[in-house]
Short mmCIF file of C-alpha atoms in Angstrom, two decimals:
data_model
loop_
_atom_site.label_atom_id
_atom_site.label_comp_id
_atom_site.label_asym_id
_atom_site.label_seq_id
_atom_site.Cartn_x
_atom_site.Cartn_y
_atom_site.Cartn_z
CA UNK A 22 -0.09 -0.05 -0.08
CA UNK A 23 1.17 3.67 -0.49
CA UNK A 24 2.80 5.34 2.43
CA UNK A 25 1.16 8.02 4.08
CA UNK A 26 1.72 10.13 7.29
CA UNK A 27 -1.07 9.96 9.62
CA UNK A 28 -2.40 12.64 11.99
CA UNK A 29 -5.29 12.63 14.49
CA UNK A 30 -6.14 16.37 15.34
CA UNK A 31 -7.65 16.74 18.70
CA UNK A 32 -9.77 19.84 17.70
CA UNK A 33 -10.86 21.59 14.32
CA UNK A 34 -8.16 24.21 14.83
CA UNK A 35 -5.34 21.48 14.60
CA UNK A 36 -7.16 19.97 11.58
CA UNK A 37 -7.26 23.19 9.76
CA UNK A 38 -3.75 23.80 10.15
CA UNK A 39 -2.89 20.19 8.70
CA UNK A 40 -5.02 21.10 5.76
CA UNK A 41 -3.72 24.35 5.34
CA UNK A 42 -0.17 22.92 5.32
CA UNK A 43 -0.91 19.65 3.21
CA UNK A 44 -3.93 20.90 0.89
CA UNK A 45 -4.82 18.68 -1.71
CA UNK A 46 -2.33 16.01 -0.71
CA UNK A 47 -4.08 15.36 2.52
CA UNK A 48 -6.99 12.75 2.62
CA UNK A 49 -9.66 13.58 5.64
CA UNK A 50 -10.34 10.25 7.09
CA UNK A 51 -13.86 9.87 8.89
CA UNK A 52 -15.50 6.45 8.49
CA UNK A 53 -12.95 5.25 6.01
CA UNK A 54 -15.40 3.20 4.06
CA UNK A 55 -14.62 4.87 0.77
CA UNK A 56 -11.22 6.31 1.34
CA UNK A 57 -9.64 2.98 2.67
CA UNK A 58 -10.76 1.11 -0.37
CA UNK A 59 -9.37 3.75 -2.63
CA UNK A 60 -5.99 3.71 -0.82
CA UNK A 61 -5.69 -0.11 -0.88
CA UNK A 62 -6.74 -0.17 -4.59
CA UNK A 63 -4.30 2.71 -5.15
CA UNK A 64 -6.99 4.69 -6.98
CA UNK A 65 -6.04 7.37 -4.36
CA UNK A 66 -2.61 7.86 -3.06
CA UNK A 67 -2.72 10.75 -0.24
CA UNK A 68 0.58 11.58 1.18
CA UNK A 69 -1.17 12.59 4.46
CA UNK A 70 -4.28 11.07 6.26
CA UNK A 71 -6.14 13.40 8.60
CA UNK A 72 -8.41 11.59 10.90
CA UNK A 73 -11.11 13.62 12.27
CA UNK A 74 -13.02 11.47 14.48
CA UNK A 75 -11.16 12.22 17.42
CA UNK A 76 -12.57 15.90 17.23
CA UNK A 77 -15.42 16.30 19.75
CA UNK A 78 -18.66 17.86 18.66
CA UNK A 79 -19.05 16.77 15.01
CA UNK A 80 -21.54 13.82 15.67
CA UNK A 81 -24.93 14.96 16.70
CA UNK A 82 -28.66 15.06 15.37
CA UNK A 83 -30.57 18.14 16.66
CA UNK A 84 -33.85 19.29 15.86
CA UNK A 85 -35.61 22.58 16.57
CA UNK A 86 -38.12 24.84 14.94
CA UNK A 87 -35.73 25.94 12.47
CA UNK A 88 -34.97 22.26 11.29
CA UNK A 89 -32.54 19.52 11.61
CA UNK A 90 -28.73 19.90 12.00
CA UNK A 91 -26.59 16.82 11.84
CA UNK A 92 -22.86 16.73 12.44
CA UNK A 93 -20.73 15.64 9.64
CA UNK A 94 -19.53 12.72 11.60
CA UNK A 95 -22.96 11.50 12.29
CA UNK A 96 -23.02 7.58 11.35
CA UNK A 97 -25.50 6.09 8.92
CA UNK A 98 -26.15 3.87 11.94
CA UNK A 99 -27.11 6.89 14.01
CA UNK A 100 -29.70 7.92 11.39
CA UNK A 101 -31.33 4.49 11.23
CA UNK A 102 -31.90 4.72 15.11
CA UNK A 103 -33.32 8.13 15.02
CA UNK A 104 -36.97 8.32 15.60
CA UNK A 105 -37.04 11.91 14.82
CA UNK A 106 -35.57 11.26 11.58
CA UNK A 107 -37.77 8.34 10.79
CA UNK A 108 -40.63 10.66 11.37
CA UNK A 109 -39.67 13.86 10.01
CA UNK A 110 -37.46 12.98 7.13
CA UNK A 111 -38.55 9.58 6.21
CA UNK A 112 -36.83 9.41 2.68
CA UNK A 113 -33.43 10.01 4.55
CA UNK A 114 -34.23 7.35 7.07
CA UNK A 115 -35.13 4.72 4.21
CA UNK A 116 -31.96 5.86 2.20
CA UNK A 117 -29.59 5.29 5.31
CA UNK A 118 -31.34 1.95 6.07
CA UNK A 119 -30.33 0.71 2.52
CA UNK A 120 -26.84 2.32 2.34
CA UNK A 121 -24.12 -0.29 2.33
CA UNK A 122 -24.55 -3.01 5.02
CA UNK A 123 -25.04 -3.03 8.93
CA UNK A 124 -21.22 -3.16 9.18
CA UNK A 125 -20.51 -0.58 6.99
CA UNK A 126 -23.36 1.73 8.39
CA UNK A 127 -21.55 1.52 11.75
CA UNK A 128 -18.53 3.36 10.27
CA UNK A 129 -19.60 5.38 7.36
CA UNK A 130 -20.53 8.92 8.12
CA UNK A 131 -23.00 11.26 6.31
CA UNK A 132 -20.52 14.04 5.66
CA UNK A 133 -18.08 11.26 4.01
CA UNK A 134 -20.82 9.96 1.98
CA UNK A 135 -21.43 13.58 0.69
CA UNK A 136 -17.62 14.35 0.35
CA UNK A 137 -17.12 11.33 -1.89
CA UNK A 138 -19.58 12.84 -4.23
CA UNK A 139 -20.40 9.45 -5.80
CA UNK A 140 -23.33 9.96 -8.49
CA UNK A 141 -24.99 7.00 -6.62
CA UNK A 142 -24.70 8.38 -3.04
CA UNK A 143 -27.81 7.11 -1.12
CA UNK A 144 -28.02 9.96 1.11
CA UNK A 145 -28.16 12.68 -1.78
CA UNK A 146 -31.48 12.22 -3.39
CA UNK A 147 -33.09 12.61 0.04
CA UNK A 148 -31.18 15.37 1.02
CA UNK A 149 -31.70 17.33 -2.12
CA UNK A 150 -35.58 17.08 -1.89
CA UNK A 151 -35.45 18.15 1.63
CA UNK A 152 -33.15 21.51 0.29
CA UNK A 153 -30.35 20.44 2.49
CA UNK A 154 -27.41 22.99 3.14
CA UNK A 155 -23.84 21.91 4.04
CA UNK A 156 -21.61 23.75 6.11
CA UNK A 157 -17.77 24.04 5.18
CA UNK A 158 -15.22 25.47 7.58
CA UNK A 159 -11.49 26.28 7.48
CA UNK A 160 -9.10 28.61 9.06
CA UNK A 161 -10.31 31.28 6.52
CA UNK A 162 -13.71 31.28 7.90
CA UNK A 163 -16.93 29.33 7.50
CA UNK A 164 -19.39 29.05 4.51
CA UNK A 165 -23.06 27.21 3.99
CA UNK A 166 -23.94 26.20 0.68
CA UNK A 167 -27.02 24.57 -0.76
CA UNK A 168 -26.20 20.72 -1.43
CA UNK A 169 -27.35 21.41 -4.85
CA UNK A 170 -24.39 23.50 -5.56
CA UNK A 171 -21.98 21.02 -3.67
CA UNK A 172 -21.86 18.29 -6.16
CA UNK A 173 -19.81 19.28 -9.24
CA UNK A 174 -18.92 15.90 -10.98
CA UNK A 175 -18.43 12.39 -10.28
CA UNK A 176 -16.24 12.43 -7.21
CA UNK A 177 -15.81 16.24 -7.54
CA UNK A 178 -17.34 18.74 -5.11
CA UNK A 179 -17.22 22.56 -4.07
CA UNK A 180 -15.11 21.97 -1.03
CA UNK A 181 -11.60 23.63 -1.04
CA UNK A 182 -8.89 21.43 0.06
CA UNK A 183 -8.40 23.34 3.42
CA UNK A 184 -12.02 22.91 4.39
CA UNK A 185 -13.95 20.37 6.70
CA UNK A 186 -17.54 19.86 6.38
CA UNK A 187 -18.92 20.14 9.77
CA UNK A 188 -22.75 20.06 9.49
CA UNK A 189 -25.77 19.18 7.13
CA UNK A 190 -28.83 21.28 7.64
CA UNK A 191 -32.17 20.55 6.87
CA UNK A 192 -35.34 22.90 6.92
CA UNK A 193 -38.09 21.86 9.35
CA UNK A 194 -40.73 19.90 7.15
CA UNK A 195 -43.91 21.65 6.42
CA UNK A 196 -46.53 20.05 8.46
CA UNK A 197 -48.31 17.98 5.62
CA UNK A 198 -45.49 16.92 3.38
CA UNK A 199 -44.93 13.45 2.55
CA UNK A 200 -41.64 11.90 1.21
CA UNK A 201 -40.20 8.65 -0.08
CA UNK A 202 -37.06 7.02 -1.29
CA UNK A 203 -36.57 4.16 -3.44
CA UNK A 204 -33.29 2.27 -4.49
CA UNK A 205 -33.12 -0.17 -7.32
CA UNK A 206 -29.99 -2.42 -6.91
CA UNK A 207 -29.15 -5.70 -7.85
CA UNK A 208 -28.93 -7.04 -4.36
CA UNK A 209 -30.93 -6.05 -1.45
CA UNK A 210 -27.92 -5.59 0.88
CA UNK A 211 -24.52 -4.04 0.14
CA UNK A 212 -24.75 -2.96 -3.32
CA UNK A 213 -24.67 0.40 -4.92
CA UNK A 214 -27.86 1.77 -6.73
CA UNK A 215 -28.41 1.25 -10.32
CA UNK A 216 -31.12 3.96 -9.93
CA UNK A 217 -31.98 5.78 -6.66
CA UNK A 218 -34.65 8.33 -6.32
CA UNK A 219 -36.45 10.53 -3.50
CA UNK A 220 -39.57 12.61 -3.68
CA UNK A 221 -41.27 15.14 -1.50
CA UNK A 222 -44.87 16.10 -2.02
CA UNK A 223 -47.05 18.59 -0.36
CA UNK A 224 -50.62 18.41 -1.58
CA UNK A 225 -53.03 21.32 -1.31
CA UNK A 226 -55.27 20.02 1.80
CA UNK A 227 -58.55 21.39 0.46
CA UNK A 228 -58.42 19.91 -3.23
CA UNK A 229 -55.81 17.27 -3.15
CA UNK A 230 -53.74 18.71 -5.89
CA UNK A 231 -49.89 19.14 -5.87
CA UNK A 232 -48.82 22.24 -4.09
CA UNK A 233 -45.16 21.51 -4.44
CA UNK A 234 -43.20 18.46 -5.31
CA UNK A 235 -39.38 17.82 -5.31
CA UNK A 236 -37.97 14.91 -7.15
CA UNK A 237 -34.15 13.93 -6.92
CA UNK A 238 -32.38 11.10 -8.71
CA UNK A 239 -29.06 9.29 -8.38
CA UNK A 240 -26.81 7.20 -10.33
CA UNK A 241 -28.26 8.56 -13.60
CA UNK A 242 -26.09 11.53 -14.18
CA UNK A 243 -22.87 13.16 -13.15
CA UNK A 244 -24.09 14.29 -10.18
CA UNK A 245 -27.28 13.34 -7.88
CA UNK A 246 -29.74 15.74 -9.47
CA UNK A 247 -33.08 17.23 -9.16
CA UNK A 248 -35.78 16.42 -11.77
CA UNK A 249 -36.73 19.99 -12.08
CA UNK A 250 -38.79 19.92 -15.36
CA UNK A 251 -40.63 16.89 -14.11
CA UNK A 252 -41.44 18.69 -10.93
CA UNK A 253 -42.86 21.56 -13.01
CA UNK A 254 -45.15 19.48 -14.90
CA UNK A 255 -46.74 18.30 -11.69
CA UNK A 256 -47.01 21.51 -9.59
CA UNK A 257 -50.63 22.93 -9.61
CA UNK A 258 -52.04 19.66 -11.08
CA UNK A 259 -54.28 16.85 -9.79
CA UNK A 260 -51.98 13.86 -9.57
CA UNK A 261 -53.80 11.31 -11.79
CA UNK A 262 -52.06 8.49 -13.64
CA UNK A 263 -51.58 10.48 -16.91
CA UNK A 264 -50.16 13.22 -15.22
CA UNK A 265 -47.77 10.88 -13.25
CA UNK A 266 -46.85 9.16 -16.50
CA UNK A 267 -46.06 12.44 -18.17
CA UNK A 268 -43.90 13.41 -15.22
CA UNK A 269 -42.02 10.27 -15.30
CA UNK A 270 -41.19 10.59 -19.13
CA UNK A 271 -39.98 14.13 -18.50
CA UNK A 272 -37.85 13.05 -15.73
CA UNK A 273 -36.53 10.38 -18.10
CA UNK A 274 -35.21 13.07 -20.56
CA UNK A 275 -33.60 14.99 -17.73
CA UNK A 276 -31.48 12.08 -16.94
CA UNK A 277 -28.18 11.29 -18.53
CA UNK A 278 -27.04 7.95 -17.39
CA UNK A 279 -23.92 5.74 -18.26
CA UNK A 280 -23.69 2.23 -18.87
CA UNK A 281 -21.33 0.29 -16.14
CA UNK A 282 -21.02 -2.81 -14.62
CA UNK A 283 -24.36 -2.40 -12.67
CA UNK A 284 -26.55 -1.45 -15.41
CA UNK A 285 -26.90 -0.39 -19.14
CA UNK A 286 -27.74 3.26 -19.88
CA UNK A 287 -30.78 2.15 -21.47
CA UNK A 288 -32.00 0.17 -18.55
CA UNK A 289 -31.44 3.00 -16.30
CA UNK A 290 -33.47 5.27 -18.36
CA UNK A 291 -36.13 2.96 -18.32
CA UNK A 292 -35.97 2.75 -14.61
CA UNK A 293 -36.06 6.31 -14.17
CA UNK A 294 -39.45 6.29 -15.72
CA UNK A 295 -40.56 3.34 -13.52
CA UNK A 296 -39.26 4.61 -10.20
CA UNK A 297 -40.78 8.17 -10.89
CA UNK A 298 -44.16 6.82 -11.05
CA UNK A 299 -43.60 4.38 -8.23
CA UNK A 300 -42.14 7.12 -5.78
CA UNK A 301 -45.02 9.39 -6.68
CA UNK A 302 -47.60 6.56 -6.07
CA UNK A 303 -45.85 5.95 -2.81
CA UNK A 304 -46.51 9.45 -1.69
CA UNK A 305 -50.28 9.44 -2.87
CA UNK A 306 -50.82 6.18 -1.01
CA UNK A 307 -48.94 6.99 2.40
CA UNK B 9 7.53 5.21 10.63
CA UNK B 10 6.13 2.85 13.25
CA UNK B 11 3.83 4.30 15.93
CA UNK B 12 3.78 2.39 19.18
CA UNK B 13 0.01 1.74 20.20
CA UNK B 14 -1.80 -0.45 22.49
CA UNK B 15 -4.61 -2.52 21.08
CA UNK B 16 -7.36 -3.72 23.58
CA UNK B 17 -8.63 -7.16 21.94
CA UNK B 18 -10.80 -9.54 23.93
CA UNK B 19 -10.11 -7.78 27.22
CA UNK B 20 -6.09 -8.08 26.68
CA UNK B 21 -3.87 -5.16 26.15
CA UNK B 22 -1.43 -5.73 23.13
CA UNK B 23 1.48 -3.08 22.86
CA UNK B 24 2.66 -3.17 19.26
CA UNK B 25 4.30 -0.90 16.82
CA UNK B 26 2.52 -0.32 13.61
CA UNK B 27 2.92 1.66 10.34
CA UNK B 28 0.09 4.25 9.44
CA UNK B 29 -1.10 1.97 6.68
CA UNK B 30 -1.32 -1.26 8.58
CA UNK B 31 -4.71 -2.45 8.23
CA UNK B 32 -6.48 -3.57 11.55
CA UNK B 33 -7.38 -7.33 10.12
CA UNK B 34 -3.84 -7.78 9.08
CA UNK B 35 -2.76 -6.68 12.59
CA UNK B 36 -5.01 -9.12 14.35
CA UNK B 37 -4.20 -11.96 11.92
CA UNK B 38 -0.58 -11.66 11.35
CA UNK B 39 0.88 -9.54 14.42
CA UNK B 40 -1.26 -11.15 16.96
CA UNK B 41 -1.89 -14.56 15.50
CA UNK B 42 -5.55 -14.29 16.13
CA UNK B 43 -6.78 -15.93 12.70
CA UNK B 44 -10.43 -16.64 13.70
CA UNK B 45 -11.04 -13.38 11.86
CA UNK B 46 -10.91 -13.88 8.20
CA UNK B 47 -9.88 -11.92 5.21
CA UNK B 48 -11.57 -12.06 1.84
CA UNK B 49 -12.65 -9.17 -0.25
CA UNK B 50 -10.70 -6.37 1.55
CA UNK B 51 -13.21 -3.77 0.61
CA UNK B 52 -15.97 -3.93 3.36
CA UNK B 53 -18.48 -6.11 1.56
CA UNK B 54 -18.30 -9.80 2.53
CA UNK B 55 -18.12 -9.45 6.38
CA UNK B 56 -15.58 -12.37 6.82
CA UNK B 57 -13.38 -9.58 8.58
CA UNK B 58 -16.02 -8.76 11.21
CA UNK B 59 -14.98 -7.80 14.51
CA UNK B 60 -16.80 -5.90 17.26
CA UNK B 61 -15.50 -2.35 18.06
CA UNK B 62 -16.94 -0.95 21.11
CA UNK B 63 -19.67 -3.46 20.87
CA UNK B 64 -20.60 -2.70 17.16
CA UNK B 65 -19.96 -4.98 14.07
CA UNK B 66 -17.50 -3.39 11.79
CA UNK B 67 -15.28 -4.68 8.80
CA UNK B 68 -11.58 -4.76 10.18
CA UNK B 69 -10.32 -4.65 6.67
CA UNK B 70 -11.38 -0.95 6.46
CA UNK B 71 -9.99 0.06 9.49
CA UNK B 72 -6.46 1.43 10.22
CA UNK B 73 -4.63 -0.30 13.22
CA UNK B 74 -3.85 3.27 14.43
CA UNK B 75 -7.43 4.07 14.49
CA UNK B 76 -8.54 1.11 16.61
CA UNK B 77 -6.34 2.67 19.63
CA UNK B 78 -8.57 3.26 22.52
CA UNK B 79 -11.42 0.92 21.37
CA UNK B 80 -12.46 -2.20 22.97
CA UNK B 81 -12.18 -4.95 20.00
CA UNK B 82 -13.77 -8.22 20.30
CA UNK B 83 -12.72 -11.15 17.95
CA UNK B 84 -14.41 -14.34 17.61
CA UNK B 85 -11.78 -15.70 20.04
CA UNK B 86 -13.21 -13.51 22.70
CA UNK B 87 -16.55 -15.38 22.64
CA UNK B 88 -15.73 -18.55 24.30
CA UNK B 89 -14.81 -18.41 28.09
CA UNK B 90 -12.74 -21.02 29.69
CA UNK B 91 -13.31 -23.35 26.92
CA UNK B 92 -16.87 -23.14 26.91
CA UNK B 93 -18.76 -22.21 23.82
CA UNK B 94 -20.78 -19.03 23.63
CA UNK B 95 -24.55 -19.82 23.29
CA UNK B 96 -24.39 -18.45 19.81
CA UNK B 97 -21.27 -20.71 18.95
CA UNK B 98 -23.24 -23.84 20.33
CA UNK B 99 -26.40 -22.93 18.45
CA UNK B 100 -24.44 -22.62 15.15
CA UNK B 101 -22.92 -26.02 15.88
CA UNK B 102 -26.15 -27.63 16.93
CA UNK B 103 -28.25 -26.15 14.05
CA UNK B 104 -25.87 -27.18 11.30
CA UNK B 105 -25.23 -23.69 10.54
CA UNK B 106 -21.53 -24.37 9.93
CA UNK B 107 -20.22 -25.79 6.63
CA UNK B 108 -16.99 -24.46 5.59
CA UNK B 109 -16.78 -22.32 8.49
CA UNK B 110 -15.27 -19.35 6.61
CA UNK B 111 -18.21 -16.82 7.37
CA UNK B 112 -19.00 -18.20 10.68
CA UNK B 113 -16.67 -15.96 12.93
CA UNK B 114 -18.17 -12.79 11.24
CA UNK B 115 -21.87 -14.23 11.42
CA UNK B 116 -21.58 -14.94 14.97
CA UNK B 117 -20.06 -11.40 15.98
CA UNK B 118 -22.78 -9.91 13.83
CA UNK B 119 -25.39 -11.91 15.40
CA UNK B 120 -24.00 -11.27 19.10
CA UNK B 121 -24.07 -7.51 18.37
CA UNK B 122 -27.90 -7.93 17.33
CA UNK B 123 -28.59 -9.96 20.43
CA UNK B 124 -26.97 -7.40 22.62
CA UNK B 125 -29.07 -4.68 21.20
CA UNK B 126 -32.12 -6.68 20.59
CA UNK B 127 -32.69 -9.80 22.76
CA UNK B 128 -35.53 -11.24 21.01
CA UNK B 129 -35.29 -10.27 17.21
CA UNK B 130 -37.78 -11.52 14.46
CA UNK B 131 -36.49 -13.00 11.27
CA UNK B 132 -36.57 -9.99 9.24
CA UNK B 133 -34.47 -8.27 12.05
CA UNK B 134 -31.92 -11.15 11.96
CA UNK B 135 -31.77 -11.17 8.19
CA UNK B 136 -31.00 -7.44 8.21
CA UNK B 137 -28.38 -7.96 10.95
CA UNK B 138 -26.50 -10.64 8.89
CA UNK B 139 -27.07 -8.73 5.64
CA UNK B 140 -23.33 -7.67 5.57
CA UNK B 141 -22.11 -11.07 6.00
CA UNK B 142 -22.02 -13.39 2.86
CA UNK B 143 -22.21 -17.30 3.12
CA UNK B 144 -21.50 -19.32 0.09
CA UNK B 145 -22.28 -22.57 1.74
CA UNK B 146 -25.64 -22.72 3.53
CA UNK B 147 -28.03 -20.67 1.94
CA UNK B 148 -28.44 -18.60 5.35
CA UNK B 149 -31.44 -20.52 6.53
CA UNK B 150 -29.55 -22.69 9.46
CA UNK B 151 -27.61 -19.51 10.40
CA UNK B 152 -31.07 -17.63 10.64
CA UNK B 153 -32.38 -20.54 12.86
CA UNK B 154 -29.47 -20.88 14.95
CA UNK B 155 -29.53 -17.17 15.81
CA UNK B 156 -33.47 -17.27 16.54
CA UNK B 157 -32.90 -19.98 19.14
CA UNK B 158 -30.69 -18.05 21.23
CA UNK B 159 -32.63 -15.57 23.26
CA UNK B 160 -30.85 -13.58 25.90
#
């Protein structure tokens, strides 16, 4: 395996100093479930590994009237055991249950999943429909940006080499919203998505037409993406079968999948259509 | 450069020196001769390298030895006491849940962690708990039955 120097900063200030000094030659180690694989397979050969898990105060799930704040070191395990997230952000809860395996979920962090910026990251579609923001901090200061602006390409994101993601923020859900997540994979456990999808729906209470809907797709584009054209075909309409079908076809046109070992592009496109219909039906039937 | 560390494994403290890129599963198997923990995929997907870290089952092939400092590690060797099998081990033997045995240490540790958290799991909960451990021999049925018979 490649050689690297290893550091365990005891606080953020120490981490910032290391990242400022070593910049893009340093890898941040959180759960390690992606980083260790890349290092072992020599896909990534950092000269410095900065383990941030000993830094206190980065693993929490806090909810108040403004919404949810999760520390970047929150484990997927933590999410699957949070009644609060199960009740208020069910799409994120479902995604966490389907990510990896129980063993991986005991190590993998939410921040790490976002930093790896895989197009198929299971946490991304739910966080996108919930309008998540991420906080990035360095010795130069801090900034909070929409998750939508964070992903830039496969494995690429807006984080500067000296920044640490410290928190993921979600606004409080509007009382009547429903949300759902689906992941299509070859195996039920420990498999990357061929397509994953999340949707959040707010129905107008009096008449049952769609007041607002957000749909996000993963594994079908260079980044996890919102299907905004599909969304626009649904807002203000009664969600009957033909409207849903039209939205699914629109979502299909917005996706740009590749063929890989898990699925062909053609199959993925077809499944975008199928899953969009299914996830909207989930919301109407729940 | 070697870092001296102390690892707490099965209640014993091991003072060793490790390189930054030494992986926990290799240290356990090679330095410490605890070969009950197996190595297979090396990428955290098969579960054969499962150990308990502070009670939680994790893939030791994805953990740097340095990162295990200060954690309580339990390997399969830590389950039997004074030559007496742990109830899970006995159940696996009695139910025919062991064929080649390669997945067994990981399966038993994943099951132990489940029972520590949920003493009377249903079949779905058992299936989920072992969903990170692959078995090529048994088809899982006897493994699930063995775990079902062990109630805390």
